[in-house]
């Protein structure tokens, strides 16, 4: 049962509950977010505490398990593995304290290679599906024959992409995401250049301060030092500080 779904630019968040006490929050994050681990942990613990009210016994939490699945459109971990799972464990012997909280990260940018047209496992198959476009007809046909859930997903994908209105909305959303990525890149680049300029100015100021100090130590007056270095009285005062 899907409890709620929220959609923002570059983000799709779906919260699902099952009859056997499993709560799953699936978040698809297209744009880079360095605070993703903190967000995932916040969502996970929030889901868990929703199952207990003031005055309840902790026994009400028996059988409850919450899972956050963060599907990322970028590389967050510096390795080749597309899937990482985190649980509460003891740090020396890695004994699992409890399995009630679990956080999974799936990085779609780490697209697996298909050897001779063979899909190795379910994870690889779903990553290939999430990265597929309408142009990947051969791949989509291959995924249809992999298993029944993927076949249903591909058929639904083909049904949706055949609708002109939905295709237009998806295209517009993709344009917005690309525009946002471009803005973020430009802002980062401008910030980098600004940092370089500030560094240069700081270097110049430090160099002038050192030169002024040397001249003053060698008997030059403050006025003569300012004249030699091309500084105003105010700049000389700042250098002395």
Short mmCIF file of C-alpha atoms in Angstrom, two decimals:
data_model
loop_
_atom_site.label_atom_id
_atom_site.label_comp_id
_atom_site.label_asym_id
_atom_site.label_seq_id
_atom_site.Cartn_x
_atom_site.Cartn_y
_atom_site.Cartn_z
CA UNK A 1 0.00 0.00 0.00
CA UNK A 2 1.48 3.34 -1.04
CA UNK A 3 1.04 5.79 1.83
CA UNK A 4 2.17 8.92 0.04
CA UNK A 5 4.24 10.16 -2.85
CA UNK A 6 6.05 13.47 -3.13
CA UNK A 7 7.69 14.77 -6.25
CA UNK A 8 10.11 17.69 -6.45
CA UNK A 9 12.69 18.77 -9.00
CA UNK A 10 15.13 15.91 -9.31
CA UNK A 11 13.47 14.01 -6.44
CA UNK A 12 10.77 11.34 -6.25
CA UNK A 13 9.79 10.16 -2.77
CA UNK A 14 7.39 7.22 -2.24
CA UNK A 15 6.41 5.75 1.13
CA UNK A 16 5.00 2.21 1.09
CA UNK A 17 3.64 0.04 3.93
CA UNK A 18 3.02 -3.72 3.75
CA UNK A 19 0.51 -5.73 5.86
CA UNK A 20 3.36 -7.59 7.62
CA UNK A 21 4.79 -4.43 9.26
CA UNK A 22 7.38 -3.41 6.68
CA UNK A 23 7.74 0.31 5.98
CA UNK A 24 9.72 1.31 2.90
CA UNK A 25 10.65 4.83 1.83
CA UNK A 26 11.98 5.00 -1.73
CA UNK A 27 13.64 8.24 -2.77
CA UNK A 28 14.97 8.82 -6.26
CA UNK A 29 17.54 11.64 -6.13
CA UNK A 30 18.79 12.82 -9.52
CA UNK A 31 20.76 15.91 -8.45
CA UNK A 32 23.81 15.53 -6.21
CA UNK A 33 23.13 15.94 -2.50
CA UNK A 34 26.12 15.55 -0.17
CA UNK A 35 23.76 15.31 2.83
CA UNK A 36 22.03 12.22 1.42
CA UNK A 37 23.20 9.87 4.26
CA UNK A 38 21.80 12.27 6.88
CA UNK A 39 18.52 12.57 4.97
CA UNK A 40 18.19 8.81 4.61
CA UNK A 41 18.82 8.28 8.33
CA UNK A 42 16.31 11.02 9.23
CA UNK A 43 13.58 9.48 7.06
CA UNK A 44 14.33 5.99 8.41
CA UNK A 45 14.19 6.93 12.11
CA UNK A 46 11.13 9.10 11.50
CA UNK A 47 9.25 6.14 10.00
CA UNK A 48 10.22 3.98 12.98
CA UNK A 49 9.08 6.41 15.67
CA UNK A 50 5.72 6.88 13.91
CA UNK A 51 4.78 3.37 15.08
CA UNK A 52 4.82 4.27 18.79
CA UNK A 53 2.76 6.86 20.62
CA UNK A 54 3.22 8.47 24.03
CA UNK A 55 2.36 5.95 26.73
CA UNK A 56 2.76 2.91 24.47
CA UNK A 57 4.89 -0.06 25.49
CA UNK A 58 7.94 -0.78 23.33
CA UNK A 59 6.33 -4.13 22.55
CA UNK A 60 4.24 -2.34 19.90
CA UNK A 61 7.43 -2.08 17.83
CA UNK A 62 7.79 -5.87 17.67
CA UNK A 63 7.82 -7.04 14.06
CA UNK A 64 8.27 -3.51 12.66
CA UNK A 65 11.05 -2.97 10.12
CA UNK A 66 11.76 0.25 8.25
CA UNK A 67 13.87 0.51 5.12
CA UNK A 68 15.02 3.60 3.28
CA UNK A 69 16.07 3.04 -0.33
CA UNK A 70 17.89 5.98 -1.90
CA UNK A 71 18.17 5.63 -5.67
CA UNK A 72 20.88 8.05 -6.78
CA UNK A 73 21.53 9.42 -10.26
CA UNK A 74 25.18 10.10 -9.40
CA UNK A 75 28.16 8.41 -7.69
CA UNK A 76 28.19 8.88 -3.92
CA UNK A 77 30.58 6.08 -2.90
CA UNK A 78 34.10 5.85 -4.31
CA UNK A 79 33.99 2.25 -5.51
CA UNK A 80 32.50 0.22 -8.36
CA UNK A 81 29.66 -1.34 -6.35
CA UNK A 82 26.24 0.08 -7.28
CA UNK A 83 24.50 -1.19 -4.10
CA UNK A 84 25.39 -0.47 -0.46
CA UNK A 85 23.38 -1.60 2.59
CA UNK A 86 23.79 -0.15 6.10
CA UNK A 87 22.42 -1.51 9.39
CA UNK A 88 23.15 -1.04 13.11
CA UNK A 89 26.24 -3.10 13.96
CA UNK A 90 28.87 -3.43 16.69
CA UNK A 91 32.08 -1.87 15.38
CA UNK A 92 34.61 -4.60 16.26
CA UNK A 93 32.95 -7.93 15.55
CA UNK A 94 30.26 -6.47 13.27
CA UNK A 95 27.47 -8.13 15.25
CA UNK A 96 24.08 -6.84 14.10
CA UNK A 97 22.28 -5.13 16.98
CA UNK A 98 18.91 -5.17 15.22
CA UNK A 99 17.55 -5.32 11.68
CA UNK A 100 14.66 -2.93 12.31
CA UNK A 101 16.52 -0.05 10.62
CA UNK A 102 18.09 -0.49 7.20
CA UNK A 103 19.35 2.01 4.64
CA UNK A 104 20.13 1.06 1.04
CA UNK A 105 21.84 3.20 -1.60
CA UNK A 106 21.54 2.32 -5.28
CA UNK A 107 23.76 4.31 -7.68
CA UNK A 108 22.30 4.22 -11.18
CA UNK A 109 25.38 5.86 -12.70
CA UNK A 110 27.32 2.63 -12.12
CA UNK A 111 25.68 0.89 -15.06
CA UNK A 112 26.72 -2.78 -15.25
CA UNK A 113 28.15 -4.27 -18.43
CA UNK A 114 26.26 -7.11 -20.10
CA UNK A 115 28.46 -10.02 -21.12
CA UNK A 116 27.20 -11.62 -24.34
CA UNK A 117 23.68 -10.38 -23.69
CA UNK A 118 23.41 -12.17 -20.33
CA UNK A 119 22.02 -10.36 -17.29
CA UNK A 120 23.76 -11.70 -14.19
CA UNK A 121 21.29 -10.91 -11.40
CA UNK A 122 18.15 -9.01 -10.36
CA UNK A 123 20.07 -5.93 -9.21
CA UNK A 124 21.86 -5.62 -12.53
CA UNK A 125 18.58 -6.07 -14.39
CA UNK A 126 16.80 -3.31 -12.48
CA UNK A 127 19.71 -0.87 -12.84
CA UNK A 128 19.65 -1.49 -16.59
CA UNK A 129 15.90 -0.87 -16.61
CA UNK A 130 16.16 2.40 -14.65
CA UNK A 131 18.78 3.66 -17.10
CA UNK A 132 16.93 2.54 -20.24
CA UNK A 133 15.30 4.92 -22.72
CA UNK A 134 12.76 4.35 -25.47
CA UNK A 135 15.69 3.95 -27.88
CA UNK A 136 16.98 0.85 -26.06
CA UNK A 137 14.51 -1.51 -27.72
CA UNK A 138 16.77 -4.56 -27.72
CA UNK A 139 17.58 -4.12 -24.03
CA UNK A 140 13.91 -3.64 -23.11
CA UNK A 141 12.99 -6.85 -24.95
CA UNK A 142 15.74 -8.66 -23.06
CA UNK A 143 14.44 -7.32 -19.75
CA UNK A 144 10.91 -8.45 -20.57
CA UNK A 145 12.10 -12.03 -20.74
CA UNK A 146 14.17 -11.83 -17.53
CA UNK A 147 11.32 -12.22 -15.02
CA UNK A 148 7.65 -11.32 -14.54
CA UNK A 149 8.10 -8.16 -12.37
CA UNK A 150 10.49 -6.66 -14.93
CA UNK A 151 8.19 -7.61 -17.77
CA UNK A 152 5.36 -5.71 -16.06
CA UNK A 153 7.65 -2.72 -15.43
CA UNK A 154 8.79 -2.59 -19.08
CA UNK A 155 5.23 -2.93 -20.40
CA UNK A 156 4.11 -0.10 -18.10
CA UNK A 157 7.08 2.02 -19.21
CA UNK A 158 6.18 1.44 -22.87
CA UNK A 159 2.55 2.28 -22.16
CA UNK A 160 3.45 5.55 -20.45
CA UNK A 161 6.02 6.64 -23.03
CA UNK A 162 3.47 6.08 -25.78
CA UNK A 163 1.28 8.82 -24.27
CA UNK A 164 2.19 12.17 -25.85
CA UNK A 165 1.19 14.22 -22.80
CA UNK A 166 3.25 12.09 -20.45
CA UNK A 167 6.22 12.16 -22.85
CA UNK A 168 5.97 15.95 -23.07
CA UNK A 169 5.82 16.25 -19.24
CA UNK A 170 8.82 13.91 -18.87
CA UNK A 171 10.77 15.91 -21.46
CA UNK A 172 9.99 19.16 -19.66
CA UNK A 173 11.05 17.66 -16.33
CA UNK A 174 14.31 16.45 -17.85
CA UNK A 175 14.97 19.93 -19.24
CA UNK A 176 14.38 21.45 -15.79
CA UNK A 177 16.76 18.95 -14.17
CA UNK A 178 19.45 19.64 -16.78
CA UNK A 179 18.97 23.39 -16.30
CA UNK A 180 19.33 22.97 -12.53
CA UNK A 181 22.51 20.91 -13.00
CA UNK A 182 23.86 23.67 -15.24
CA UNK A 183 23.05 26.33 -12.63
CA UNK A 184 24.76 24.31 -9.90
CA UNK A 185 27.85 23.80 -12.08
CA UNK A 186 28.02 27.51 -12.93
CA UNK A 187 27.61 28.51 -9.28
CA UNK A 188 30.35 26.08 -8.26
CA UNK A 189 32.66 27.36 -11.01
CA UNK A 190 32.01 30.99 -10.09
CA UNK A 191 32.63 30.18 -6.44
CA UNK A 192 35.90 28.49 -7.38
CA UNK A 193 37.03 31.51 -9.44
CA UNK A 194 36.01 33.85 -6.64
CA UNK A 195 38.09 31.79 -4.23
CA UNK A 196 41.10 32.05 -6.57
CA UNK A 197 40.71 35.83 -6.84
CA UNK A 198 40.43 36.13 -3.06
CA UNK A 199 43.53 34.00 -2.68
CA UNK A 200 45.45 36.20 -5.11
CA UNK A 201 44.39 39.35 -3.27
CA UNK A 202 45.37 37.84 0.06
CA UNK A 203 48.75 36.87 -1.39
CA UNK A 204 49.31 40.41 -2.68
CA UNK A 205 48.38 41.89 0.71
CA UNK A 206 50.71 39.50 2.52
CA UNK A 207 53.53 40.35 0.10
CA UNK A 208 53.03 44.09 0.60
CA UNK A 209 52.92 43.67 4.36
CA UNK A 210 56.19 41.72 4.31
CA UNK A 211 57.86 44.31 2.05
CA UNK A 212 56.67 47.19 4.24
CA UNK A 213 57.97 45.43 7.34
CA UNK A 214 61.41 44.94 5.77
CA UNK A 215 61.61 48.59 4.66
CA UNK A 216 60.58 49.88 8.08
CA UNK A 217 63.10 47.59 9.79
CA UNK A 218 65.82 49.02 7.53
CA UNK A 219 65.15 52.57 8.68
CA UNK A 220 62.71 53.79 6.02
CA UNK A 221 59.98 56.09 7.29
CA UNK A 222 56.32 55.16 6.96
CA UNK A 223 55.89 57.91 4.37
CA UNK A 224 58.85 56.72 2.28
CA UNK A 225 57.72 53.09 2.54
CA UNK A 226 54.25 54.08 1.34
CA UNK A 227 55.78 56.01 -1.56
CA UNK A 228 58.03 53.11 -2.62
CA UNK A 229 55.21 50.56 -2.46
CA UNK A 230 52.60 52.87 -3.99
CA UNK A 231 50.36 52.72 -0.93
CA UNK A 232 47.99 55.28 0.54
CA UNK A 233 48.14 56.20 4.26
CA UNK A 234 45.00 54.12 4.85
CA UNK A 235 46.54 51.06 3.17
CA UNK A 236 49.69 51.51 5.26
CA UNK A 237 47.57 51.62 8.41
CA UNK A 238 45.81 48.40 7.38
CA UNK A 239 49.15 46.69 6.70
CA UNK A 240 50.40 47.65 10.15
CA UNK A 241 47.33 45.96 11.66
#
